[in-house]
mmCIF file of C-alpha atoms and ligand atoms in Angstrom:
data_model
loop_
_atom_site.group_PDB
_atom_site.id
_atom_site.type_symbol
_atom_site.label_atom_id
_atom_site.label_comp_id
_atom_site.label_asym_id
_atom_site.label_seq_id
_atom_site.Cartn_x
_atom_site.Cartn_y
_atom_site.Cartn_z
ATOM 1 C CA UNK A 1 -34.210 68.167 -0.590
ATOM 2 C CA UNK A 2 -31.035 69.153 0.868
ATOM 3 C CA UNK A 3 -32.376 68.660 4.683
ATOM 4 C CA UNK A 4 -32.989 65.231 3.146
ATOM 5 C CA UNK A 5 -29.408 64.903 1.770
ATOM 6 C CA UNK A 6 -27.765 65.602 5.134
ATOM 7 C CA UNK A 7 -29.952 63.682 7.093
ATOM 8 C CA UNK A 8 -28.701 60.725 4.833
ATOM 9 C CA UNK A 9 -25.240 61.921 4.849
ATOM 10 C CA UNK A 10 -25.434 61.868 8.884
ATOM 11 C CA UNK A 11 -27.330 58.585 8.888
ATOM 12 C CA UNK A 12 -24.896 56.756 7.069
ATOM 13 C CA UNK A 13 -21.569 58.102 8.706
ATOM 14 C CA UNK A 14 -23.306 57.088 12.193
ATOM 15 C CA UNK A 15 -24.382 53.664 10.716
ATOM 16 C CA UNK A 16 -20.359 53.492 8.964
ATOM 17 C CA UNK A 17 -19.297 54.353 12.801
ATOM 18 C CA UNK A 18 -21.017 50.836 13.970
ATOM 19 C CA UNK A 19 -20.175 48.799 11.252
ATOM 20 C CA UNK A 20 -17.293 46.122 11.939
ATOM 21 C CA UNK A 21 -18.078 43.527 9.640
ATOM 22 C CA UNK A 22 -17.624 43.146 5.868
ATOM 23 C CA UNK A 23 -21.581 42.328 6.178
ATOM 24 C CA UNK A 24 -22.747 45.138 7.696
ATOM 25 C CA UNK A 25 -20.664 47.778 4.999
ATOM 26 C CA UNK A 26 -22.950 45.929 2.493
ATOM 27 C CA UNK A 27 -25.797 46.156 3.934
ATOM 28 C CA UNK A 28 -25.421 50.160 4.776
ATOM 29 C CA UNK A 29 -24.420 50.474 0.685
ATOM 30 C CA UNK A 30 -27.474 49.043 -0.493
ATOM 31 C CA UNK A 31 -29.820 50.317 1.951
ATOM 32 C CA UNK A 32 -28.429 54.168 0.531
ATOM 33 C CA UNK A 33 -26.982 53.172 -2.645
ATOM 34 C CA UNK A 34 -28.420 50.155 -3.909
ATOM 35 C CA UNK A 35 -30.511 50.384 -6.851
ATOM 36 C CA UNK A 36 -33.806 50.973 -4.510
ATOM 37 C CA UNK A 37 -31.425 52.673 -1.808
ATOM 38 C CA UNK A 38 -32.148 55.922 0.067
ATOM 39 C CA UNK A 39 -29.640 58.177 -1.760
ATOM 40 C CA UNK A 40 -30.477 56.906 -5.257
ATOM 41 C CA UNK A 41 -34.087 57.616 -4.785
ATOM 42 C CA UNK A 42 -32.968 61.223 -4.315
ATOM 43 C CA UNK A 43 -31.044 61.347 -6.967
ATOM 44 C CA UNK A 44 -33.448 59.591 -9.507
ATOM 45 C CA UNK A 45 -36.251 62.661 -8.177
ATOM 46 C CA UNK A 46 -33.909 65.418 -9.029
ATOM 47 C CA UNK A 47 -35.873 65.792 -12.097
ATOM 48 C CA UNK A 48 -39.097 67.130 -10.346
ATOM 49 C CA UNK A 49 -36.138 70.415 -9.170
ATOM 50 C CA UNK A 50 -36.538 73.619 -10.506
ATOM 51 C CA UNK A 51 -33.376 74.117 -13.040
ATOM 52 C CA UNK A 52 -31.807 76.181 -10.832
ATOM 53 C CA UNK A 53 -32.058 74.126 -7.647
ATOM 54 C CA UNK A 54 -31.116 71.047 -9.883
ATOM 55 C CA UNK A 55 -26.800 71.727 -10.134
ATOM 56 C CA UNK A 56 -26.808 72.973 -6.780
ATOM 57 C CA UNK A 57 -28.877 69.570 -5.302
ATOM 58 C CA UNK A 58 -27.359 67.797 -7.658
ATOM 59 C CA UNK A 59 -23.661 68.862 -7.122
ATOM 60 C CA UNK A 60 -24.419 67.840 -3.254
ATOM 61 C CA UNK A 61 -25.881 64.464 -3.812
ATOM 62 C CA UNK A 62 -22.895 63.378 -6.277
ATOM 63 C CA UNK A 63 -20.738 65.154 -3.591
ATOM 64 C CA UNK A 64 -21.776 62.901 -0.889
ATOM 65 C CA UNK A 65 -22.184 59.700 -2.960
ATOM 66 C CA UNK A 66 -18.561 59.890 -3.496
ATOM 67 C CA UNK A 67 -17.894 60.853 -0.196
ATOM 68 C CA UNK A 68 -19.451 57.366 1.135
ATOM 69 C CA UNK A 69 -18.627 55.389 -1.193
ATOM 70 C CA UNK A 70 -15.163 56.412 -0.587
ATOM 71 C CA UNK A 71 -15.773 56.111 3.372
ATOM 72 C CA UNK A 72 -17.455 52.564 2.774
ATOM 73 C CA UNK A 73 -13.984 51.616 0.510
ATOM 74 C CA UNK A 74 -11.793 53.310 3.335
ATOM 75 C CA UNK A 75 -13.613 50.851 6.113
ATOM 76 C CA UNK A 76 -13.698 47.474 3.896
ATOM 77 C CA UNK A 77 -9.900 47.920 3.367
ATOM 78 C CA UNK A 78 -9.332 48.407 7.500
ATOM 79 C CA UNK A 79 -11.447 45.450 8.043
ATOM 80 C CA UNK A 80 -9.844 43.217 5.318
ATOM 81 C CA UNK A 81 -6.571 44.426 7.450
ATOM 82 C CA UNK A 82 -8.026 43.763 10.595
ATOM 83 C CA UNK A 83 -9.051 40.077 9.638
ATOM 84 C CA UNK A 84 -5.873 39.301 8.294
ATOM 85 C CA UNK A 85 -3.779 40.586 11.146
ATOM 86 C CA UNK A 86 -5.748 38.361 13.305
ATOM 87 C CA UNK A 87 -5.421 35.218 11.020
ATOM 88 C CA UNK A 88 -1.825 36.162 11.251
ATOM 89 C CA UNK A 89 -1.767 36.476 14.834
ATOM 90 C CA UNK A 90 -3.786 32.898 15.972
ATOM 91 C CA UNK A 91 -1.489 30.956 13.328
ATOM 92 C CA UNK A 92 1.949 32.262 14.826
ATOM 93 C CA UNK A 93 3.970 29.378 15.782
ATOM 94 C CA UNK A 94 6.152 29.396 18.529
ATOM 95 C CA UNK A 95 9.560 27.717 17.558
ATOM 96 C CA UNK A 96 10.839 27.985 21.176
ATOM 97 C CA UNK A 97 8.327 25.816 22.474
ATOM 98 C CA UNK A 98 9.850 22.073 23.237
ATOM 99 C CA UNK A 99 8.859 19.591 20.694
ATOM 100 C CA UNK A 100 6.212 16.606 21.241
ATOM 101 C CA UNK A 101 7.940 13.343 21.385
ATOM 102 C CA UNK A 102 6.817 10.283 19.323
ATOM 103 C CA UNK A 103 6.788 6.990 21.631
ATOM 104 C CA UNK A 104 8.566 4.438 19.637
ATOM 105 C CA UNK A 105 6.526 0.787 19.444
ATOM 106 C CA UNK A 106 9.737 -1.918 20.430
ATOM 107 C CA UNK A 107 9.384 -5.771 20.216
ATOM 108 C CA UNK A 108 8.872 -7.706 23.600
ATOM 109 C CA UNK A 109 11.877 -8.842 24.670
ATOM 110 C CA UNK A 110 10.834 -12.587 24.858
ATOM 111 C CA UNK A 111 10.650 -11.614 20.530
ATOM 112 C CA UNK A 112 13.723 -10.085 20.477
ATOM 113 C CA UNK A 113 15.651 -13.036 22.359
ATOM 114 C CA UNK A 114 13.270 -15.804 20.098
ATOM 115 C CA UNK A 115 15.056 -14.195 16.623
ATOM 116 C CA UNK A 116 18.440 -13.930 18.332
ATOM 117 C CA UNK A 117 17.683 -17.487 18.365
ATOM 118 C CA UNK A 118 15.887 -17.992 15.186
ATOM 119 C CA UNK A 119 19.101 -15.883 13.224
ATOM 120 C CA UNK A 120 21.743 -18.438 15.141
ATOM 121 C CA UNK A 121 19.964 -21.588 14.107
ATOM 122 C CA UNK A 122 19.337 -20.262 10.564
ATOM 123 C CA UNK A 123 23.419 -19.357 10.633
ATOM 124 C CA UNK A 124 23.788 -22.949 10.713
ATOM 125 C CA UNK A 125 21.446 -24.633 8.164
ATOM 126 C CA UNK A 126 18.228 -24.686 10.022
ATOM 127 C CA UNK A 127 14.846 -23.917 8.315
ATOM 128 C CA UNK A 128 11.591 -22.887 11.123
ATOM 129 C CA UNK A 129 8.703 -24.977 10.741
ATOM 130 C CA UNK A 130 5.318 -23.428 12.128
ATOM 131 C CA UNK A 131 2.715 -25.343 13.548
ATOM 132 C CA UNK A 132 -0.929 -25.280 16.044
ATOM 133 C CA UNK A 133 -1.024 -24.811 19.386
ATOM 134 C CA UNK A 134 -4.371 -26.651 19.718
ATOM 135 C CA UNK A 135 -2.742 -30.080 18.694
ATOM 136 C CA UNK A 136 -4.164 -33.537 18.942
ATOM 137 C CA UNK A 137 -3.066 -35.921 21.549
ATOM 138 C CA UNK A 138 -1.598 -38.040 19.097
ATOM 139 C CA UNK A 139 0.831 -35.367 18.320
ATOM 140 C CA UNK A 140 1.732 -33.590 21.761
ATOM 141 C CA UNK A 141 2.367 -37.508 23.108
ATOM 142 C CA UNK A 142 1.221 -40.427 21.521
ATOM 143 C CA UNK A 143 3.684 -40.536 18.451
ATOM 144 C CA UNK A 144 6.257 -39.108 20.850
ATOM 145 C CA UNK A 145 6.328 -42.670 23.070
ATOM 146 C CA UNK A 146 4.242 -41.256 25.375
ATOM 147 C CA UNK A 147 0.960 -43.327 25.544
ATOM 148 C CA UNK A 148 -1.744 -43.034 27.727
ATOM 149 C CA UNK A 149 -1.325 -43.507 31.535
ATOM 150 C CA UNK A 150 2.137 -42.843 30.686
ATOM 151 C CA UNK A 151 3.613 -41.207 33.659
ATOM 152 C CA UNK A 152 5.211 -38.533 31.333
ATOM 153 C CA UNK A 153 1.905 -37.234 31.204
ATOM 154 C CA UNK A 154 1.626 -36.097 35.194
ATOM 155 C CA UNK A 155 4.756 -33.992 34.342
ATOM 156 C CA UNK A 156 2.611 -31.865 31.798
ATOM 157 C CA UNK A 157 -0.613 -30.982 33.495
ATOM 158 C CA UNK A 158 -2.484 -30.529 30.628
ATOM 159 C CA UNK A 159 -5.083 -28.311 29.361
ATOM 160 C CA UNK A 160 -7.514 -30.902 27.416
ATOM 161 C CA UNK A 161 -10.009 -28.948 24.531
ATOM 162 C CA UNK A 162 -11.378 -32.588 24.317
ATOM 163 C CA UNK A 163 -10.404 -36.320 24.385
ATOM 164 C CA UNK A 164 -8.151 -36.442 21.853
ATOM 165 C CA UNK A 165 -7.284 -32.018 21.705
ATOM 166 C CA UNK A 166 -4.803 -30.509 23.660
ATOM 167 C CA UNK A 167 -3.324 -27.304 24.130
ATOM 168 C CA UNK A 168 0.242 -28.605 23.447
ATOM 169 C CA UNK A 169 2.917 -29.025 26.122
ATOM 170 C CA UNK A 170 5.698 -29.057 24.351
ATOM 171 C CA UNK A 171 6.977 -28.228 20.536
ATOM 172 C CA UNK A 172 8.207 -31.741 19.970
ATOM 173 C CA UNK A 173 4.762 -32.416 18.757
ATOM 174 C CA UNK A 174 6.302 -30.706 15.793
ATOM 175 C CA UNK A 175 8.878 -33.362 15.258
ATOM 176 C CA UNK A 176 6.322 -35.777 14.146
ATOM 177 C CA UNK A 177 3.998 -33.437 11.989
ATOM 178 C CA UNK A 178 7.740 -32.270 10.057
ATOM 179 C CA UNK A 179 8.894 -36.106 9.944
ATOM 180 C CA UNK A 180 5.662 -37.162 8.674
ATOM 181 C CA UNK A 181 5.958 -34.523 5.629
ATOM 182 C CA UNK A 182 9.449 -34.536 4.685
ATOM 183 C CA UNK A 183 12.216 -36.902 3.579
ATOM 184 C CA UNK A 184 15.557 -37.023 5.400
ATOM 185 C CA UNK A 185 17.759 -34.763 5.366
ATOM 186 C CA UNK A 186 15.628 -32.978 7.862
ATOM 187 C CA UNK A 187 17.226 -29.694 9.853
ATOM 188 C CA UNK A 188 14.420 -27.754 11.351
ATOM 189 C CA UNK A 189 13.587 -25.305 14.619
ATOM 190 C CA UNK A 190 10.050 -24.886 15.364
ATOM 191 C CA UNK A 191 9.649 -21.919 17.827
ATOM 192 C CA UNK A 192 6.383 -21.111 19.407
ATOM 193 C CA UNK A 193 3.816 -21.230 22.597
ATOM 194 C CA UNK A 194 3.497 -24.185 24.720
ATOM 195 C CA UNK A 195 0.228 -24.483 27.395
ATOM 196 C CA UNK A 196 0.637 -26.181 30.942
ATOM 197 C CA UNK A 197 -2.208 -25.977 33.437
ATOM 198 C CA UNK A 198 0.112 -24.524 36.204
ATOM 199 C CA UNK A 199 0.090 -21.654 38.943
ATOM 200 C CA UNK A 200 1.429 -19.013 37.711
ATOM 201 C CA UNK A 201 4.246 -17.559 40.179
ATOM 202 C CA UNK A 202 8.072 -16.536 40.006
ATOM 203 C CA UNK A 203 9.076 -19.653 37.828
ATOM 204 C CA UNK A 204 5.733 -20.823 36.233
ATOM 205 C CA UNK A 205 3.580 -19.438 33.495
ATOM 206 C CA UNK A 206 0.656 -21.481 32.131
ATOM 207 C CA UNK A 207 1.909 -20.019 28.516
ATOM 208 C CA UNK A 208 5.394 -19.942 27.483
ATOM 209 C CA UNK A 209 7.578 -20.634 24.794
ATOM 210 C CA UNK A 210 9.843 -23.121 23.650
ATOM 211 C CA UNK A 211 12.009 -23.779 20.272
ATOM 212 C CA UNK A 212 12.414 -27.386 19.170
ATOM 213 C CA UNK A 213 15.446 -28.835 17.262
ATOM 214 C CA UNK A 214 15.371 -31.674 14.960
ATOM 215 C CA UNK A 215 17.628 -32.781 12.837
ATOM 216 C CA UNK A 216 17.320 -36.201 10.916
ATOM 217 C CA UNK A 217 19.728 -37.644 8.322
ATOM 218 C CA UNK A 218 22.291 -40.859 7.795
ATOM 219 C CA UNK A 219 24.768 -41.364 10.222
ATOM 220 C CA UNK A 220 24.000 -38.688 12.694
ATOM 221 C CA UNK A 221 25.345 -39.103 16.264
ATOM 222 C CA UNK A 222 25.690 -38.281 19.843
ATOM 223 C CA UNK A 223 28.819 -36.520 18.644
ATOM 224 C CA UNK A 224 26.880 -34.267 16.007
ATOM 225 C CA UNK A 225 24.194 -33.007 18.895
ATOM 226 C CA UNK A 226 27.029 -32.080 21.152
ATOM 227 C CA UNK A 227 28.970 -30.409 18.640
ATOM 228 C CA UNK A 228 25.891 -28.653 17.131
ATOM 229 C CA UNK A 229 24.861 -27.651 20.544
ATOM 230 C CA UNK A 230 27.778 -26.273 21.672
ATOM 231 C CA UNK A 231 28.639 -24.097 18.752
ATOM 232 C CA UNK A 232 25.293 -22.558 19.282
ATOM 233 C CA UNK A 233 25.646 -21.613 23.034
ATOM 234 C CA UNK A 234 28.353 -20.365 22.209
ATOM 235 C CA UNK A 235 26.720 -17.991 19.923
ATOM 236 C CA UNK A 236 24.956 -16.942 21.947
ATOM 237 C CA UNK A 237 27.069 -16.353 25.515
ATOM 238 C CA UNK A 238 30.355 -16.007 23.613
ATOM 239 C CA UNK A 239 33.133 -18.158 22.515
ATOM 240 C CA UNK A 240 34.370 -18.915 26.032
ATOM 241 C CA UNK A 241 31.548 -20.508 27.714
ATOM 242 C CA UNK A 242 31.718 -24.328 28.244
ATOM 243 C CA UNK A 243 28.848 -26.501 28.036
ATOM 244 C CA UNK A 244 28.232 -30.091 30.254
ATOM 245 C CA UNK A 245 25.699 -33.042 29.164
ATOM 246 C CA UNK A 246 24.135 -34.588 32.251
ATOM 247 C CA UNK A 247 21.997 -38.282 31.422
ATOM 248 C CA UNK A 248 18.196 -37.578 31.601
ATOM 249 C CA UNK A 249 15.037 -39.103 30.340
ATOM 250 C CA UNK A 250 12.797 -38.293 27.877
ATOM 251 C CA UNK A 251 9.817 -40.801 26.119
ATOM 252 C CA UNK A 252 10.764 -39.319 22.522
ATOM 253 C CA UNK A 253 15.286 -39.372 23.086
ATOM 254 C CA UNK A 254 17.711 -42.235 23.363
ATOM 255 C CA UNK A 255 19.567 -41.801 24.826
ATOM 256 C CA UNK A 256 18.194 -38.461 26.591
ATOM 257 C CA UNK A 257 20.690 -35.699 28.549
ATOM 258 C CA UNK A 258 19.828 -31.890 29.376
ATOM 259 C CA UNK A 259 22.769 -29.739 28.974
ATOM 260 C CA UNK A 260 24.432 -26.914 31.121
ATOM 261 C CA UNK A 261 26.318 -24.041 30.596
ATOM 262 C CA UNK A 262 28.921 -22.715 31.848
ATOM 263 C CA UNK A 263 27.337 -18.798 33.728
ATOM 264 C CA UNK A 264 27.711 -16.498 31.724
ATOM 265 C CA UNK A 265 27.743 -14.042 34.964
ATOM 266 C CA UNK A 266 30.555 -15.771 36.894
ATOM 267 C CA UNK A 267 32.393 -17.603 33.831
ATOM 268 C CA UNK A 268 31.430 -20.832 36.107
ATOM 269 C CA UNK A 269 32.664 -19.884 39.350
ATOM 270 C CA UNK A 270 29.233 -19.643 41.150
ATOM 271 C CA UNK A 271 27.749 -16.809 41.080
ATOM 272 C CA UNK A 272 23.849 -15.024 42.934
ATOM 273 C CA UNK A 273 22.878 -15.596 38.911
ATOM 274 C CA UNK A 274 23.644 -19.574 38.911
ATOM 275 C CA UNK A 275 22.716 -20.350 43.100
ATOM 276 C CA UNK A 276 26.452 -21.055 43.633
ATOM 277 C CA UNK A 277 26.310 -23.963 40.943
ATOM 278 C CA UNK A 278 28.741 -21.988 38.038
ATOM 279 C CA UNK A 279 26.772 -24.024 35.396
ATOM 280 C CA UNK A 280 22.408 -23.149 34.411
ATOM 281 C CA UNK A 281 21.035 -25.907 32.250
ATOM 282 C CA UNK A 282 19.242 -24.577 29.068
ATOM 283 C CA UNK A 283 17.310 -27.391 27.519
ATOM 284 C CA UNK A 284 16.526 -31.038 27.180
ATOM 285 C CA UNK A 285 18.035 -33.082 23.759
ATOM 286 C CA UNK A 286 18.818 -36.681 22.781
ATOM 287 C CA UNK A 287 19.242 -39.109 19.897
ATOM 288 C CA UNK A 288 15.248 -39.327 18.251
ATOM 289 C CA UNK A 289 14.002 -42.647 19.501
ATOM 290 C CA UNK A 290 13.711 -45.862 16.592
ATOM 291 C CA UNK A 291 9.559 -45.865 17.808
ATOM 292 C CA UNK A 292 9.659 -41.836 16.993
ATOM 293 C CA UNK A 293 11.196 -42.328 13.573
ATOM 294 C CA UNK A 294 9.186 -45.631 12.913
ATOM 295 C CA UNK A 295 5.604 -43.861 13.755
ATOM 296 C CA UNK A 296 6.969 -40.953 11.568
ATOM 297 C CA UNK A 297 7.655 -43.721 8.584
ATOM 298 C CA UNK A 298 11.397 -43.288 8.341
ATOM 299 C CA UNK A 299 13.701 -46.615 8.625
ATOM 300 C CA UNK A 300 15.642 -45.905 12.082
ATOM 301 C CA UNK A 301 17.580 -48.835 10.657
ATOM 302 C CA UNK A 302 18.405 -45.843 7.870
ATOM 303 C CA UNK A 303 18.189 -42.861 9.730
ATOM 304 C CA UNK A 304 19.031 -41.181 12.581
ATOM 305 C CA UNK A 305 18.908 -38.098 14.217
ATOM 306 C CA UNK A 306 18.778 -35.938 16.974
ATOM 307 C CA UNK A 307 16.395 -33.340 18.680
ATOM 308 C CA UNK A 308 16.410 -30.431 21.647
ATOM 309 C CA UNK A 309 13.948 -28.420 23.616
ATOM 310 C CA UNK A 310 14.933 -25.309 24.476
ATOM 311 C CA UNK A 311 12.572 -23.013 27.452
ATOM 312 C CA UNK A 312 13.094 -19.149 25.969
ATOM 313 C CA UNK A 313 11.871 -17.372 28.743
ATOM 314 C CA UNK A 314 14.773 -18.931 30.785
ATOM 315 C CA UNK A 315 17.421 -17.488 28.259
ATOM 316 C CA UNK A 316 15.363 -14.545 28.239
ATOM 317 C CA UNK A 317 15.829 -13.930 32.393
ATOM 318 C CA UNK A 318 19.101 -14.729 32.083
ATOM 319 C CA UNK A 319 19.867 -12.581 29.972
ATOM 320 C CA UNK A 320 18.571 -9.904 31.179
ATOM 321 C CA UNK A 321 18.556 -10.612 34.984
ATOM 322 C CA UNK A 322 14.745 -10.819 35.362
ATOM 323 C CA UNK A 323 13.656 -13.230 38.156
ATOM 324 C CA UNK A 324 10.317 -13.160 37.813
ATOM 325 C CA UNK A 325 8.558 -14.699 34.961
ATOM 326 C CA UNK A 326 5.262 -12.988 35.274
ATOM 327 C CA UNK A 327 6.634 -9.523 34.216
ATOM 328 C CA UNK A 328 6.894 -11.030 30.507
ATOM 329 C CA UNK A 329 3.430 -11.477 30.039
ATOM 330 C CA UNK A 330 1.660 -8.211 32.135
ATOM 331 C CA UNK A 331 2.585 -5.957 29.085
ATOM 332 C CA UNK A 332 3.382 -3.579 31.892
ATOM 333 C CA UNK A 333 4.743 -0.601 29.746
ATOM 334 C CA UNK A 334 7.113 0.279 32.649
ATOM 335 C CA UNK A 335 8.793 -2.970 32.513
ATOM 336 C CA UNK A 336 8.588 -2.939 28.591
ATOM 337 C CA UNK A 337 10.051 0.757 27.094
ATOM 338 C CA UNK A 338 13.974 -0.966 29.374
ATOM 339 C CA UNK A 339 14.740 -3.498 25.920
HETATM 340 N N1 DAH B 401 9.755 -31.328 25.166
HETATM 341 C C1 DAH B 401 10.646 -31.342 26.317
HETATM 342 C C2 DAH B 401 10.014 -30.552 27.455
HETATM 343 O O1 DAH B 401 9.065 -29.850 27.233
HETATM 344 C C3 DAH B 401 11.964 -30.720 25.953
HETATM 345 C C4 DAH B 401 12.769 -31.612 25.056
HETATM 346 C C5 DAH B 401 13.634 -32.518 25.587
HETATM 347 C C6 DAH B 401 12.626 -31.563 23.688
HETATM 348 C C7 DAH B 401 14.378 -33.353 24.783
HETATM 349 C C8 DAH B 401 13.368 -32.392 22.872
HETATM 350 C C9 DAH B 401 14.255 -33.290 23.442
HETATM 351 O O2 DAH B 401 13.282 -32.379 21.551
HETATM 352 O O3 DAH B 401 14.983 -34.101 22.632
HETATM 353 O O4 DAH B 401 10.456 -30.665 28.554
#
């Protein structure tokens, strides 16, 4: 019986030597004192001892109980240490190491310059009207004066979606859709893409934008475009810049002009930014034409009004010295993260 004990007492403080795992601890305390364990069958047999062996045997086998359960107690404390150390160990954070950086999203700069221009023209009175780009013909030219075979038409290669659907060409298309809804006084931009079917290269993209002006009311003149037209280039190049009307043509204006400005690199002294010329035209404008107004249903005997095309991506490369058009639309992030 007591060979038995000390075999047990070895086996166990071998098997305790091995053990590394919460897992194993249990295990080795059932298999020797679990209820069917090694060491409690010992003890539950101590009643076939003589009385005399029976304190002696029975004084050992409490003995070493105590002494492993004590030794198993000893070694699930260490581990629980152990494991906890470690946890402590894999979550330390380093607070000298350099931070990540969080890329910032930024608007394109063709959207930054459109509501530079969009806040300016809302400054001064003007609501934005929002319309499709897959217009009808009778839209993008027809009700502008621009009938079929007109040669108006060869200037805007045009993408057809079918006889009477176009991609539009322009944003005055827009003129005619807000005249046809609304009664005079009418003050309006609409901003947005226009489609030509051109090569793209340095100067020409077959998408780009433009912002049309209309403004429609009684006794509106020549005088009220220029005025209105100057106070808002000068908005947006500064007080000091000077603005020139040259006489143009356009089916939907009469009479038509495009306007300059005066650089805004060279103050109009001719400049590498302006070829020399010390003026860069920004858009096309004139008085609305009667037919426009008529096809619209508004009396041009009644009304009048005026109207402007303005390119943005031309602002845009101004602005920002860009000479090639192309880099607007390549989302190349290089070009993008410098607005
Ligand atoms: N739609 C013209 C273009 O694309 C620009 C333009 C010129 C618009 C004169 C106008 C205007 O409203 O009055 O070239």
């Amino acid at each position: 019986m007591k060979e038995k004990l000390e075999q047990i007492r070895a086996a166990v403080e071998s098997a305790l030597k091995n053990a590394d795992a919460m897992e194993a601890l249990e295990d080795i305390r059932i298999k020797y004192m679990g209820k069917k364990g090694e060491l409690t069958a010992v003890l539950k047999g101590m009643g076939k001892l003589s009385p005399d062996e029976r304190p002696k045997i029975g004084a050992l086998a409490n003995e070493i109980r105590q002494k492993l359960e004590r030794e198993i107690d000893e070694r699930k404390t260490a581990i629980a240490a152990a494991i906890e150390a470690k946890k402590l160990e894999d979550e330390v954070i380093d607070v000298t190491m350099p931070g990540r950086k969080n890329d910032e999203g930024k608007l394109h700069p063709l959207t930054q310059v459109m509501n530079e221009l969009k806040e300016i023209f809302m400054g001064m009175g003007f609501s934005v009207a929002d319309g499709p780009e897959v217009e009808y013909d009778y839209y993008n030219f027809e009700a502008l004066n621009i009938p079929k075979n007109h040669p108006a038409r060869d200037t805007q290669d045009t993408f057809y979606i079918a006889d009477n659907i176009v991609l539009r060409t322009q944003t005055s298309g827009m003129q005619v859709r807000v005249m046809e809804k609304t009664k005079p006084p009418i003050r309006i931009i609409a901003p947005g893409k226009v489609y030509r079917s051109d090569t793209q290269d340095a100067t020409h993209s077959p998408v780009f934008h433009q912002i049309e002006g209309l403004v429609v009311d009684k006794n509106i003149t020549m005088a009220d475009l220029k005025g209105m037209l100057e106070m808002f280039v000068k908005k947006l190049y500064g007080e000091e810049t000077r603005v020139r009307f040259r006489p143009h043509h356009f089916p939907f204006t009469e009479p038509s002009a495009e306007m300059d400005y005066s650089c805004f690199n060279c103050g109009g002294k001719g400049c590498g930014v302006c070829k020399g010329e010390g003026w860069i035209e920004i858009l096309g404008c004139g008085m609305v034409h009667p037919k426009v107004l008529a096809n619209c249903g508004i009396d041009p005997e009644e009304y009048t009004g005026f109207a402007f095309g303005i390119g943005l991506e031309r602002i845009a490369m101004g602005k920002y010295s860009i000479n090639d058009l192309r880099l607007f639309f390549e989302n190349d992030l290089r070009f993008l993260e410098q607005f």
